[in-house]
Short mmCIF file of C-alpha atoms in Angstrom, two decimals:
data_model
loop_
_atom_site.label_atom_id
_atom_site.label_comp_id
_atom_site.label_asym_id
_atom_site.label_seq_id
_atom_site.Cartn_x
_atom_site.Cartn_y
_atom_site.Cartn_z
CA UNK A 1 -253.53 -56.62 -265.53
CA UNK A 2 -254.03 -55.55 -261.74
CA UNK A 3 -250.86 -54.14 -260.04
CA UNK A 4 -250.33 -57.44 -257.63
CA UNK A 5 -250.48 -59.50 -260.86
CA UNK A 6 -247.88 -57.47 -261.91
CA UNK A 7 -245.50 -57.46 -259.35
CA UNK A 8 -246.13 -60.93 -259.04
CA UNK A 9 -245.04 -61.21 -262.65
CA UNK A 10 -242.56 -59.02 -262.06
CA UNK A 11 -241.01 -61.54 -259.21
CA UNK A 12 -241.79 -64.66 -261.05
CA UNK A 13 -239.89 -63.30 -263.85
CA UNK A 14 -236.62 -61.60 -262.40
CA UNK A 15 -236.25 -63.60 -259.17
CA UNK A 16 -237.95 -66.44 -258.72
CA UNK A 17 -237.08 -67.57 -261.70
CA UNK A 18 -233.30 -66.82 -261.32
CA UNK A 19 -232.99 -69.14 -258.33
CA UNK A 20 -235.74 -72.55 -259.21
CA UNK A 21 -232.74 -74.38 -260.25
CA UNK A 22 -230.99 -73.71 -257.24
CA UNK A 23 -233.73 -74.30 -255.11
CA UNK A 24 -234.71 -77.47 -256.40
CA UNK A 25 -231.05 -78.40 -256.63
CA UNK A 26 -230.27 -77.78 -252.82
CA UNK A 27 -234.04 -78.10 -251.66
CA UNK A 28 -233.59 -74.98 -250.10
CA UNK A 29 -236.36 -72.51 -249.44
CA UNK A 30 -237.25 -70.03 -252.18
CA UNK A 31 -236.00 -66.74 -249.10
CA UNK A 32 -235.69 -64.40 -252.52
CA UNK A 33 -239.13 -64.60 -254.49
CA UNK A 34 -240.70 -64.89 -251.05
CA UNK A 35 -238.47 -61.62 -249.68
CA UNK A 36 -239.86 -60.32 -253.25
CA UNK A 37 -243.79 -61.14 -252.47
CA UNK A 38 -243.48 -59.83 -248.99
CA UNK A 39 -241.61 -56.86 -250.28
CA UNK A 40 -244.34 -55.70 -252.83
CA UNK A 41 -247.26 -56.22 -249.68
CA UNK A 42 -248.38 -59.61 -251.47
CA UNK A 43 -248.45 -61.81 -248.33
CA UNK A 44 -251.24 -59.96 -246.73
CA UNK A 45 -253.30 -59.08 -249.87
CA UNK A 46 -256.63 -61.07 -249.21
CA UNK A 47 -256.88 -58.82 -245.77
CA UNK A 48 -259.95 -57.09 -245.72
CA UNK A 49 -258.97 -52.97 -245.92
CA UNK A 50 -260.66 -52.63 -242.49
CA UNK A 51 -258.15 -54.69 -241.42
CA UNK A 52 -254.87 -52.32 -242.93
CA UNK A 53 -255.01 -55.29 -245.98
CA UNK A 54 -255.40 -55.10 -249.94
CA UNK A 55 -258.89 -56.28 -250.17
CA UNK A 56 -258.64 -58.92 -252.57
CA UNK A 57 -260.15 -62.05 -253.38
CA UNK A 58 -259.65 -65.55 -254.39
CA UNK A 59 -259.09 -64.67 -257.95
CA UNK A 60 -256.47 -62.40 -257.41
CA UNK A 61 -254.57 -65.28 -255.48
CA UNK A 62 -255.49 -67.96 -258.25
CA UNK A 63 -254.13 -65.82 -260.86
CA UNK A 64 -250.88 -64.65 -259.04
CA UNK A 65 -250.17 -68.94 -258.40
CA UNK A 66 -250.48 -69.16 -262.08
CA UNK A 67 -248.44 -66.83 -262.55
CA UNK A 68 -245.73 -68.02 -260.05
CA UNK A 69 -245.69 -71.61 -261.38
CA UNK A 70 -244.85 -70.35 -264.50
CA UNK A 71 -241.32 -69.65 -263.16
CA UNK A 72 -240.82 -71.75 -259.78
CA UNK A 73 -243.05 -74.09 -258.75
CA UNK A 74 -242.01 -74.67 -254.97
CA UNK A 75 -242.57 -70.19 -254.85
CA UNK A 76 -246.13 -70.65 -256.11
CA UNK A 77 -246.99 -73.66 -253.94
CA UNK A 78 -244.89 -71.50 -250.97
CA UNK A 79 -247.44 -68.66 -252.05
CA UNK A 80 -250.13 -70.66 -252.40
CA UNK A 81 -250.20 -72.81 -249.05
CA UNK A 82 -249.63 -69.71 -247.38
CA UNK A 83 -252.84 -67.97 -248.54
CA UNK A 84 -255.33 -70.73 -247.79
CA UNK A 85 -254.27 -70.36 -244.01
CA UNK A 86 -255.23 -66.63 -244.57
CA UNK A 87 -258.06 -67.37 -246.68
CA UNK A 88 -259.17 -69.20 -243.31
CA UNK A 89 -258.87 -66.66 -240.97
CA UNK A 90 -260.15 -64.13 -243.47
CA UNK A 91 -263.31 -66.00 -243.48
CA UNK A 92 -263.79 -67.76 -240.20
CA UNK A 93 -262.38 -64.83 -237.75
CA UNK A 94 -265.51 -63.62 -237.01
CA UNK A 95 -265.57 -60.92 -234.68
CA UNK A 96 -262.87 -62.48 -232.79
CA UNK A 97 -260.48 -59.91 -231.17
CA UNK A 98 -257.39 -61.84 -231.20
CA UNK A 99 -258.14 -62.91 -234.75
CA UNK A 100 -259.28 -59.50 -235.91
CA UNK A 101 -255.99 -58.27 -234.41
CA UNK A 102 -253.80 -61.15 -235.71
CA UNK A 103 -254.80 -59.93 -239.14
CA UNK A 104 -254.27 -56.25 -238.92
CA UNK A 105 -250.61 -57.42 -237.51
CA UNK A 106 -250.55 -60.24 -240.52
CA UNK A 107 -251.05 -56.89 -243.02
CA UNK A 108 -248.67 -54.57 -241.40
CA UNK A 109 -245.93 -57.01 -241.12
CA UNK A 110 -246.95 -59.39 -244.18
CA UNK A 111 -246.51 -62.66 -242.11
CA UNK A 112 -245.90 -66.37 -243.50
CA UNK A 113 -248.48 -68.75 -242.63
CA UNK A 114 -247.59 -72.13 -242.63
CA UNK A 115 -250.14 -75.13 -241.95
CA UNK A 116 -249.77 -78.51 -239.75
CA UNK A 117 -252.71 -80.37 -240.30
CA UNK A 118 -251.78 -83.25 -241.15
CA UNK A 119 -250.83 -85.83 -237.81
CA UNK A 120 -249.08 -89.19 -237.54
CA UNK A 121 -251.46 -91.98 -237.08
CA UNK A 122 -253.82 -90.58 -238.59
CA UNK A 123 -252.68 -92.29 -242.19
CA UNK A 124 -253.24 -89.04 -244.15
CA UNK A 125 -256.90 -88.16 -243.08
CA UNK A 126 -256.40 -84.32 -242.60
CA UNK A 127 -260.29 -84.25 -240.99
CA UNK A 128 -259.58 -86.82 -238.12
CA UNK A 129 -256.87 -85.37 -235.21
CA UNK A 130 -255.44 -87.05 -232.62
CA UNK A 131 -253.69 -84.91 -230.76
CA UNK A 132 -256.40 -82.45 -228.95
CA UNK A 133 -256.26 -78.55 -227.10
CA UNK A 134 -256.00 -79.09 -223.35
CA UNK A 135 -257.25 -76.32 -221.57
CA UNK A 136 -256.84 -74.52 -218.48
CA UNK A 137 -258.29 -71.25 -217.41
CA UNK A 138 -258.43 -69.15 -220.92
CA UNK A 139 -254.92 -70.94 -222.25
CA UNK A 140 -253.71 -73.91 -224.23
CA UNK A 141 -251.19 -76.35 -224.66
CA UNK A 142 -251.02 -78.60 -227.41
CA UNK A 143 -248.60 -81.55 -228.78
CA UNK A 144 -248.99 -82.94 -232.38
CA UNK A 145 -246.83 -85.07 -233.94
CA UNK A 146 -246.55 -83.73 -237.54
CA UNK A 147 -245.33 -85.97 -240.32
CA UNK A 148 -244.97 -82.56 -243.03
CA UNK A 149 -244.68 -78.57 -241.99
CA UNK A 150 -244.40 -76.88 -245.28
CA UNK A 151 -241.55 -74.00 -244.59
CA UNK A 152 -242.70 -74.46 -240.83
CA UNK A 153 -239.06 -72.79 -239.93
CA UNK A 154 -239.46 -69.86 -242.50
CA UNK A 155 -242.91 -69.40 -241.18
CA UNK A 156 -244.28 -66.28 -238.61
CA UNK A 157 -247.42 -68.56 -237.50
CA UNK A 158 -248.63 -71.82 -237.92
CA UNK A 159 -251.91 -72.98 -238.12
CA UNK A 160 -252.76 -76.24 -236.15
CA UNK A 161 -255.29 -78.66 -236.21
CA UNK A 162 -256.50 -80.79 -233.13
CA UNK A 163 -259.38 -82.08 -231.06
CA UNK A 164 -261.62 -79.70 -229.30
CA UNK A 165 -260.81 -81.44 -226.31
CA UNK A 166 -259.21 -84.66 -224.50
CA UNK A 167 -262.92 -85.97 -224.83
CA UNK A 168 -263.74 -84.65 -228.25
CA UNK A 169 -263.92 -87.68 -231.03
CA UNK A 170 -261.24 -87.68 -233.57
CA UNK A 171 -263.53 -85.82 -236.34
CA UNK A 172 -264.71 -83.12 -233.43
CA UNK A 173 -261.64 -80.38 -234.62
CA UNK A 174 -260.69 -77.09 -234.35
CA UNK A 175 -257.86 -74.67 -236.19
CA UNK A 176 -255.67 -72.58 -234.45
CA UNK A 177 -253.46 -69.94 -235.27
CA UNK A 178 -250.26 -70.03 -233.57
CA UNK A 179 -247.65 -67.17 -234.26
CA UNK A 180 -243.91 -68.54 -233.65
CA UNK A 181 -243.04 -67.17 -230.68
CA UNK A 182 -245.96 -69.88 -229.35
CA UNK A 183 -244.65 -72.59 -230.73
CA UNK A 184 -241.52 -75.16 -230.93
CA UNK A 185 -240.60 -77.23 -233.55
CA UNK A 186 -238.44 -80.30 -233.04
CA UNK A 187 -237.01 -81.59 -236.23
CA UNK A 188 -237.66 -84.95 -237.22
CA UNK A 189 -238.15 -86.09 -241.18
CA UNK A 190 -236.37 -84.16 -243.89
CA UNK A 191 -237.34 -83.40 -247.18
CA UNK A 192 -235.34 -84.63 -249.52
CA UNK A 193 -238.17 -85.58 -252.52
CA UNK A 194 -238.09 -85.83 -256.15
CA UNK A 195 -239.94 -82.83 -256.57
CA UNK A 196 -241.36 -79.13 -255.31
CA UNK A 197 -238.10 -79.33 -253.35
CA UNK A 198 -238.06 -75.98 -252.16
CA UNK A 199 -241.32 -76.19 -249.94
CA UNK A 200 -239.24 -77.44 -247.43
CA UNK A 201 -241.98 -79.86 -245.84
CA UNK A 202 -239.80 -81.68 -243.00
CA UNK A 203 -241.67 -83.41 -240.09
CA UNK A 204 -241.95 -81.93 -236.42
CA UNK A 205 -242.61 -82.08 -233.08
CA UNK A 206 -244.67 -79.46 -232.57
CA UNK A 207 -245.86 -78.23 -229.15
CA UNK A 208 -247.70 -75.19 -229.15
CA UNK A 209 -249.13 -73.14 -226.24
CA UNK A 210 -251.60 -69.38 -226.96
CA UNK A 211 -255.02 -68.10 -225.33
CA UNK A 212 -257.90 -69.82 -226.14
CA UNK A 213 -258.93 -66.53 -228.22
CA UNK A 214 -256.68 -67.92 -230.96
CA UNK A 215 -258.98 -70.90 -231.91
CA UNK A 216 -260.79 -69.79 -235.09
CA UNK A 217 -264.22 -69.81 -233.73
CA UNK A 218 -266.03 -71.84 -236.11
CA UNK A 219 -265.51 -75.95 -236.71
CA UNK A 220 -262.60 -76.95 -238.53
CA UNK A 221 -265.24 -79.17 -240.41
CA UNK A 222 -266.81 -76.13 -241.47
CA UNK A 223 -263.27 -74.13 -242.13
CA UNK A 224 -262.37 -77.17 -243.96
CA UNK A 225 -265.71 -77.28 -246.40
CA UNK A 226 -265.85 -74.11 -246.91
CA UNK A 227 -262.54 -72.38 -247.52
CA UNK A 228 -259.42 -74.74 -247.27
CA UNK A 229 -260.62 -77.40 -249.69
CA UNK A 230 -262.01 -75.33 -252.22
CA UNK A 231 -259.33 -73.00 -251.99
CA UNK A 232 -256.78 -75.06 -252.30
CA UNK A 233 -257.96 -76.99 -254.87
CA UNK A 234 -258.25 -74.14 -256.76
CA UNK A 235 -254.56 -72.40 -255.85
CA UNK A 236 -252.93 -75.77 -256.62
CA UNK A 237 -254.91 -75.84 -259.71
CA UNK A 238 -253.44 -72.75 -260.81
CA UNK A 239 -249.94 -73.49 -260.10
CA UNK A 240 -250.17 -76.63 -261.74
CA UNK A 241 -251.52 -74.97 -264.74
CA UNK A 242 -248.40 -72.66 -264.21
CA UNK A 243 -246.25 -75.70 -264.85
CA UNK A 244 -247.98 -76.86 -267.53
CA UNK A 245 -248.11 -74.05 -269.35
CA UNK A 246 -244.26 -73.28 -268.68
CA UNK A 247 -243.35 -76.58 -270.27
CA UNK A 248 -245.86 -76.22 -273.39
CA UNK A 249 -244.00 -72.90 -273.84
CA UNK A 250 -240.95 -74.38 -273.96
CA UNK A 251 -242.16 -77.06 -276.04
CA UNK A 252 -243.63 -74.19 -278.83
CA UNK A 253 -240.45 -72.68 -278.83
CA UNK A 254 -238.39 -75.97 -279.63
CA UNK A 255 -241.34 -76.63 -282.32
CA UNK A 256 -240.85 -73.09 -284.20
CA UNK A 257 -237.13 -73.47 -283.97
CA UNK A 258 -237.65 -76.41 -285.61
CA UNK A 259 -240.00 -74.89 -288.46
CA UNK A 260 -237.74 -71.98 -289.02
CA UNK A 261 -235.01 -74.57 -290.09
CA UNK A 262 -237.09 -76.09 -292.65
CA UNK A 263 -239.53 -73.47 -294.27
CA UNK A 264 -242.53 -75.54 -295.88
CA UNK A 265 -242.19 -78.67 -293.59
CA UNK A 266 -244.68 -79.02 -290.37
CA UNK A 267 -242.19 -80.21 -287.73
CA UNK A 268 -243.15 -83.75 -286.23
CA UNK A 269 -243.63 -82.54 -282.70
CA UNK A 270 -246.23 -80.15 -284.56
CA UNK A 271 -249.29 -82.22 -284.07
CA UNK A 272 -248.11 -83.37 -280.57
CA UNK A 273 -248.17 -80.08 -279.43
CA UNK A 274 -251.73 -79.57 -280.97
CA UNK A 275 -252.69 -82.21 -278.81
CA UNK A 276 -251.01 -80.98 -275.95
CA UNK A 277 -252.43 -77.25 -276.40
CA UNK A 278 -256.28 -78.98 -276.10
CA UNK A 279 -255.31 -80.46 -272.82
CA UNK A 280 -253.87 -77.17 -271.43
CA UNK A 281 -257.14 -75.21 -272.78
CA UNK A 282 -259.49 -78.05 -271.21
CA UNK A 283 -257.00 -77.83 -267.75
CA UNK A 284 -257.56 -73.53 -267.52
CA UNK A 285 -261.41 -74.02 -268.59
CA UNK A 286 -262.14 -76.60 -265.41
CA UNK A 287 -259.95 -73.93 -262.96
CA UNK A 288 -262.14 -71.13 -264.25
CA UNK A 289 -265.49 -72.78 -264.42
CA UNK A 290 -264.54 -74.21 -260.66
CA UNK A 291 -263.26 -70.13 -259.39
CA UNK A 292 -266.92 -69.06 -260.97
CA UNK A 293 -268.66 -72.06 -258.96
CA UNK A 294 -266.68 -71.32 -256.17
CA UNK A 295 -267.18 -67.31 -255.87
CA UNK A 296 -271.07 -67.53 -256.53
CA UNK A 297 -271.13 -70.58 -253.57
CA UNK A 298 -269.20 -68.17 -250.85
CA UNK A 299 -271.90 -65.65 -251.43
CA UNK A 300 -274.92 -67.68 -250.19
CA UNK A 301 -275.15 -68.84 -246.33
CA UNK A 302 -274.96 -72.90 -246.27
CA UNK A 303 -273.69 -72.72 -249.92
CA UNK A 304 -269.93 -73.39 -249.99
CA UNK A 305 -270.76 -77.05 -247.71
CA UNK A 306 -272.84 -77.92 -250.95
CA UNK A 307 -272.33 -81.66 -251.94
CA UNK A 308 -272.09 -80.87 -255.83
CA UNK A 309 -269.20 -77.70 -254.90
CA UNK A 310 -267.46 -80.31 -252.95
CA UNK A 311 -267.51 -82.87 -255.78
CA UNK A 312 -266.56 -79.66 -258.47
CA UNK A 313 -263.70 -78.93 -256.04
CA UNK A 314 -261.85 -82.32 -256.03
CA UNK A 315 -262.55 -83.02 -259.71
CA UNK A 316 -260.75 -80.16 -260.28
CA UNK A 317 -257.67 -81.16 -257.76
CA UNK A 318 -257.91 -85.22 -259.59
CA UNK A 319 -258.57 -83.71 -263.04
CA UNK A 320 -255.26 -80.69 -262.85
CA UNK A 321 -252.78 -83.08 -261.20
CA UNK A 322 -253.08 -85.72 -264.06
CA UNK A 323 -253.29 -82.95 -266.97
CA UNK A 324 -250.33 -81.48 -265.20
CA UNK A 325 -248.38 -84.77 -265.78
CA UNK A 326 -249.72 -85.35 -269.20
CA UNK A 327 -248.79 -81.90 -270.61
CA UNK A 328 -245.45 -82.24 -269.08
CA UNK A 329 -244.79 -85.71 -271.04
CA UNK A 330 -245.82 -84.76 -273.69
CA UNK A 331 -243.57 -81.52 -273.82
CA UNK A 332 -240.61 -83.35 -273.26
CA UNK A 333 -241.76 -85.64 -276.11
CA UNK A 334 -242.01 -82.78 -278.43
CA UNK A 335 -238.86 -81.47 -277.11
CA UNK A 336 -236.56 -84.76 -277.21
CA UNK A 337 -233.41 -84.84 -275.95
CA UNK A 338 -233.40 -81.05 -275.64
CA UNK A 339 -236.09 -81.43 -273.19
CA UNK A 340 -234.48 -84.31 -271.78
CA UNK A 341 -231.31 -82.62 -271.21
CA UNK A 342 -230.47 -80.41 -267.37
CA UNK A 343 -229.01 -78.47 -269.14
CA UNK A 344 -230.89 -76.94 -272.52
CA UNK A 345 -232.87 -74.08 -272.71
CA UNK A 346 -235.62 -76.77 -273.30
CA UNK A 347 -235.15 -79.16 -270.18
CA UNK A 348 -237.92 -79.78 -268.52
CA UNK A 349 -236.48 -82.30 -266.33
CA UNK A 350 -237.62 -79.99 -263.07
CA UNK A 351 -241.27 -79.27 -264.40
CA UNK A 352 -241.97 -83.17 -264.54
CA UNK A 353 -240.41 -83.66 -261.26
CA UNK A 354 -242.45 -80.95 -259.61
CA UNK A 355 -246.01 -81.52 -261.75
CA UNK A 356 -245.74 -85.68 -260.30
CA UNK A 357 -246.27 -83.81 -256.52
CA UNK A 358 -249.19 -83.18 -257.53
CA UNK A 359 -251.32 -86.36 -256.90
CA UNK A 360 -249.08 -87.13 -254.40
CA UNK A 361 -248.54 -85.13 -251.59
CA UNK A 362 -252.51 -84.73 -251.12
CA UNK A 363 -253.52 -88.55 -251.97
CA UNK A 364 -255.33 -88.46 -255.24
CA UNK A 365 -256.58 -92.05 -253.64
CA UNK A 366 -258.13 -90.65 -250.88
CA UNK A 367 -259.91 -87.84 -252.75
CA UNK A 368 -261.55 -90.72 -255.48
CA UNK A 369 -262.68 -92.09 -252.24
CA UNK A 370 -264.20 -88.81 -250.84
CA UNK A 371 -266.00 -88.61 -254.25
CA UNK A 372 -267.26 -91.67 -254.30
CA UNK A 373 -268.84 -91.50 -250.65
CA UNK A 374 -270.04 -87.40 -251.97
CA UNK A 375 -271.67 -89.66 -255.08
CA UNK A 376 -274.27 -91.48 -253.34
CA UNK A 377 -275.68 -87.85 -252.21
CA UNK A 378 -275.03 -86.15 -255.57
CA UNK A 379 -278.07 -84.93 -257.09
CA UNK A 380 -278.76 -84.21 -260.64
CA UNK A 381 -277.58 -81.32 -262.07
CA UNK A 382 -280.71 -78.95 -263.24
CA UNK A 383 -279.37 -75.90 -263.19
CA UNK A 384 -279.72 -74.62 -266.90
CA UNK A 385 -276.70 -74.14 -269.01
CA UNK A 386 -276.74 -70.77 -269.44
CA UNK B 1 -289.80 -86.83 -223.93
CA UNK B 2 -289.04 -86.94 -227.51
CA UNK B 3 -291.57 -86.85 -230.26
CA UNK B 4 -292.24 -90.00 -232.62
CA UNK B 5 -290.56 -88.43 -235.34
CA UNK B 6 -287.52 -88.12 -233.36
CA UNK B 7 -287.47 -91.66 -231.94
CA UNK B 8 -287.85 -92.75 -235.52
CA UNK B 9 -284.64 -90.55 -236.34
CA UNK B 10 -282.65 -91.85 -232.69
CA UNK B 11 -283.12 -95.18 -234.53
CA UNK B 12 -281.31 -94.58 -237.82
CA UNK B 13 -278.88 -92.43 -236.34
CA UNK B 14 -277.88 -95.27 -234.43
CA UNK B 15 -277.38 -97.76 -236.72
CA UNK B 16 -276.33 -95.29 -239.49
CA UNK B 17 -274.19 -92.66 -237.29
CA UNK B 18 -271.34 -94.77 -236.51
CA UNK B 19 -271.08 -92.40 -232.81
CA UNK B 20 -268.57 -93.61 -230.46
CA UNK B 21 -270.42 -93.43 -227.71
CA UNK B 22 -273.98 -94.21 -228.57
CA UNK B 23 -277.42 -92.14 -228.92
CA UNK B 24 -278.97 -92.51 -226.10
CA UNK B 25 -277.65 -90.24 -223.77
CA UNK B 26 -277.73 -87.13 -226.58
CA UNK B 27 -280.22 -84.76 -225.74
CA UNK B 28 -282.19 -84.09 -228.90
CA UNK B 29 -280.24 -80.72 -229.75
CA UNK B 30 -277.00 -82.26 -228.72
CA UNK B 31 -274.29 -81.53 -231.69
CA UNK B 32 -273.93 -84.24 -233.48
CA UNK B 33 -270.48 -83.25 -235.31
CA UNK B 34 -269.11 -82.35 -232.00
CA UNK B 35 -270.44 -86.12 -230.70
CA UNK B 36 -268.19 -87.98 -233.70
CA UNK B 37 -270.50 -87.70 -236.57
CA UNK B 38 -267.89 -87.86 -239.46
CA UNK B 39 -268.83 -86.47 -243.12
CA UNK B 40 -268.51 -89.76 -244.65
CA UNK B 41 -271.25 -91.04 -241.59
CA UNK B 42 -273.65 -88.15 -242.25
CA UNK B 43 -273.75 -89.52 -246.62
CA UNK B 44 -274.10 -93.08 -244.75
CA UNK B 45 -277.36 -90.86 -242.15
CA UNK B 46 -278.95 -89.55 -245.34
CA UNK B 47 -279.37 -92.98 -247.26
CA UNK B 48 -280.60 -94.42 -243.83
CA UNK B 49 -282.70 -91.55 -243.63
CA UNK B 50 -284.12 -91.51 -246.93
CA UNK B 51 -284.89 -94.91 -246.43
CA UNK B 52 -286.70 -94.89 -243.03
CA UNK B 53 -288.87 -92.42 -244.69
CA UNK B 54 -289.18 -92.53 -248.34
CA UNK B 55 -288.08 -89.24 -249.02
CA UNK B 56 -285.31 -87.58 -250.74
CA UNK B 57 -283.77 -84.33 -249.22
CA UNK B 58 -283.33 -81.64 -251.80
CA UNK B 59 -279.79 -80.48 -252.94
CA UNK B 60 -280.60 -77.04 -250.64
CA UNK B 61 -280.71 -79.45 -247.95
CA UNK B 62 -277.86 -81.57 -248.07
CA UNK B 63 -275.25 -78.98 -245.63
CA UNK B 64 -273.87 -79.91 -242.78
CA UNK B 65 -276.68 -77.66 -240.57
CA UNK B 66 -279.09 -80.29 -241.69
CA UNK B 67 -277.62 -83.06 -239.79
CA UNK B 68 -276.36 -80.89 -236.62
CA UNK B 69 -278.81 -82.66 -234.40
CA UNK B 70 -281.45 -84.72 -233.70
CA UNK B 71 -283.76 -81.10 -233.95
CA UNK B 72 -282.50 -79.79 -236.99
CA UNK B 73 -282.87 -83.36 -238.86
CA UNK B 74 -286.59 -82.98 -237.55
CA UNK B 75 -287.31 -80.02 -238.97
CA UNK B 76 -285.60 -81.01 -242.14
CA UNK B 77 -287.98 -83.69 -242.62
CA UNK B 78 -290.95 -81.78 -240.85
CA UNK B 79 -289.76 -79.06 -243.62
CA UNK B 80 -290.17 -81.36 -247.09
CA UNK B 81 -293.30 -83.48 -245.70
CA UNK B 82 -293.02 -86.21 -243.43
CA UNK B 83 -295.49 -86.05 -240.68
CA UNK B 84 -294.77 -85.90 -236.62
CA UNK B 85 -297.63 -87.78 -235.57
CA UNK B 86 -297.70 -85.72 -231.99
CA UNK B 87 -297.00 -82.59 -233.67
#
């Protein structure tokens, strides 16, 4: 086990885990595990070591949202959202100045990046803007009304999506980063949802202002293909499978109890959680075959924009957020009323709520769509199996 | 003066490239992206283009660089075998 994995574990298991209930109770944000990840330099770990960072890659993040969700899902997806936005910059900087600075700063300080991509009026399509940079001798100012802002008021920067320009068409975008002294939020949804309660995604009025320097210097449409789909898909995917395997846990334990009581006798929730265990072991094969796809694609030059990586990427994202659901159910089945229960060492009443954000709060709808449009350019697959 | 080839490809792209504002005024290495070509409209500018010319592009071919302009769609097609009869 690396050393982040292990402090990771290491906050997972004695802090984040002490508040979830309290979080999700209050849907208040997880300040202790995230106080914990900064603490143990785990913010600014996928900054390259030329830039003062750790140096590490996507897997290390997949594996440390795994381990997260284990223990409090709102943490992981806190974790998680926050290293896509650096995953961006990471990739897209360039030899940007302000960018290449921005990082150094996002290492020695281990900053929270927050995201605000999606826009109202644009009915949930995250690659169409309406709101758009207006320019004026090197600086910005920008307006976006943003329906969610995951943590936006915990956050150090913010990363922002608009038009190029005035003129651009909606699909014409760019990302920028935005550190919080550039921007102001004005409060106006809160987040009072079922579940992953202690993301904190409220709605704003965001006006932001910076130096044109702090656009990432590459389309968003590329930024987007490239690194925030795929890696998001696959950090979800891994707190998801967090969840899951969280609740199966719980479900094994309530199973053994039960088969200690009577010595000779397979429980009934025994084949259930045979079942279950398949699902789990089919859920962890797809996020590893995808991180595999996904770490050979980034190393070739048009390679991560590939049709069939796209397609890979959101069958993961459809594929996790059902399993996640379907392990979940059936743990509390196995369980019963001890699973049923707030308050058993079995409930599971919190990993349900949290595991049904998951085709939610990025449209599993829209991505089928996506897929179906990606379909008609899909080629066959003739890459040998092994 | 634009090649045949690449009046051949203004013609798809406007019936397939659902642009706000039209093709004719692009310059042939305008950027296309940057001009309103959406991802779901580039899927909908392959099929139009496969069909105009009875090819298929290749997997390799299918990024977004491809269909960055009127050019690189040229060359693309120049590239697996469909002839520019002033070339």
């Amino acid at each position: 086990m690396s050393p982040w994995l292990a402090a990771a574990r290491a906050v997972g298991a004695e802090i984040a885990a002490r508040h979830a209930d309290d979080v999700d109770l209050r849907a208040r944000f997880p300040a202790e595990a995230v106080t914990g990840l900064r603490d143990r330099q785990l913010l600014g770990l996928l900054v390259p070591s030329t830039e003062g960072g750790a140096g590490a890659g996507i897997a290390d993040v997949v594996s440390i949202c795994h381990e997260l969700g284990r223990y409090c899902a709102s943490t992981a997806m806190v974790y998680a959202m926050h290293q896509i936005q650096v995953a961006c910059i990471v990739r897209h900087a360039g030899h940007n100045p302000w960018q290449r600075a921005f990082l150094r700063r996002l290492a020695d300080g281990q900053l929270l990046l927050a995201s605000a991509t999606s826009e109202a009026g644009a009915a949930g399509d995250v690659r169409s803007s309406i709101c758009a940079l207006d320019e004026k001798r090197g600086r910005f100012t920008l307006v976006k009304q943003a329906p969610v802002i995951s943590y936006g008021e915990e956050s150090d920067a913010i990363l922002v999506t608009a038009r190029r320009t005035a003129q651009s068409p909606p699909s014409d975008q760019v990302i920028v980063v935005v550190p919080r002294s550039g921007v102001e939020l004005q409060p106006q949804e809160t987040w009072n949802t079922l579940g992953m309660r202690g993301t904190c995604s409220r709605g704003y009025r965001l006006t932001a202002e910076g130096e044109m320097s702090q656009v990432i210097p590459v389309p968003y449409a590329d930024v987007s293909a490239q690194t925030m789909l795929p890696v998001s898909h696959l950090v979800w995917g891994a707190l998801w499978l967090g969840i899951a395997t969280d609740a199966l846990g719980r479900a094994r334990a309530f199973v053994r109890a039960e088969a200690k009581k009577r010595p000779g006798e397979t429980p009934l929730g025994a084949a259930r959680l045979a079942v279950a265990v398949n699902e789990l072991q089919t859920m962890k094969s797809n996020l590893l075959a995808c991180l595999r796809l996904y770490e050979a694609a980034i190393g070739s030059v048009d390679g991560p924009s590939a049709i069939s990586l796209a397609v890979a990427m959101n069958n993961l994202k459809l594929g996790s957020s059902q399993s996640v659901v379907k392990i979940v159910g059936e743990a509390m089945l196995i369980c019963g009323l001890a699973g049923y229960r707030n308050d058993s060492p079995f409930s599971l009443g919190r990993h349900l709520r949290d595991a049904h954000s998951a085709a939610v709060m990025v449209s599993n709808d829209r991505i089928s769509a996506n897929n179906a449009t990606l379909a008609l350019a899909l080629r066959d697959d003739l890459e040998p199996l092994a | 003066m634009s090649s045949p080839l690449k009046v051949r490809i203004r013609t798809v792209l406007k019936n397939a490239g659902s642009l706000q504002n039209g093709v004719d005024a692009l310059p042939d290495d305008a950027d296309l992206h940057a001009a309103g070509l959406t991802s779901h409209a580039t899927v909908s500018l392959m099929l139009a283009l496969e069909e105009m010319f009875d090819i298929e592009f290749p997997d390799r071919l299918l990024g977004r660089l491809t269909f960055s302009s009127i050019d690189a769609i040229a060359r693309a097609l120049i590239e697996i075998g469909v002839q520019d009869e002033a070339a």
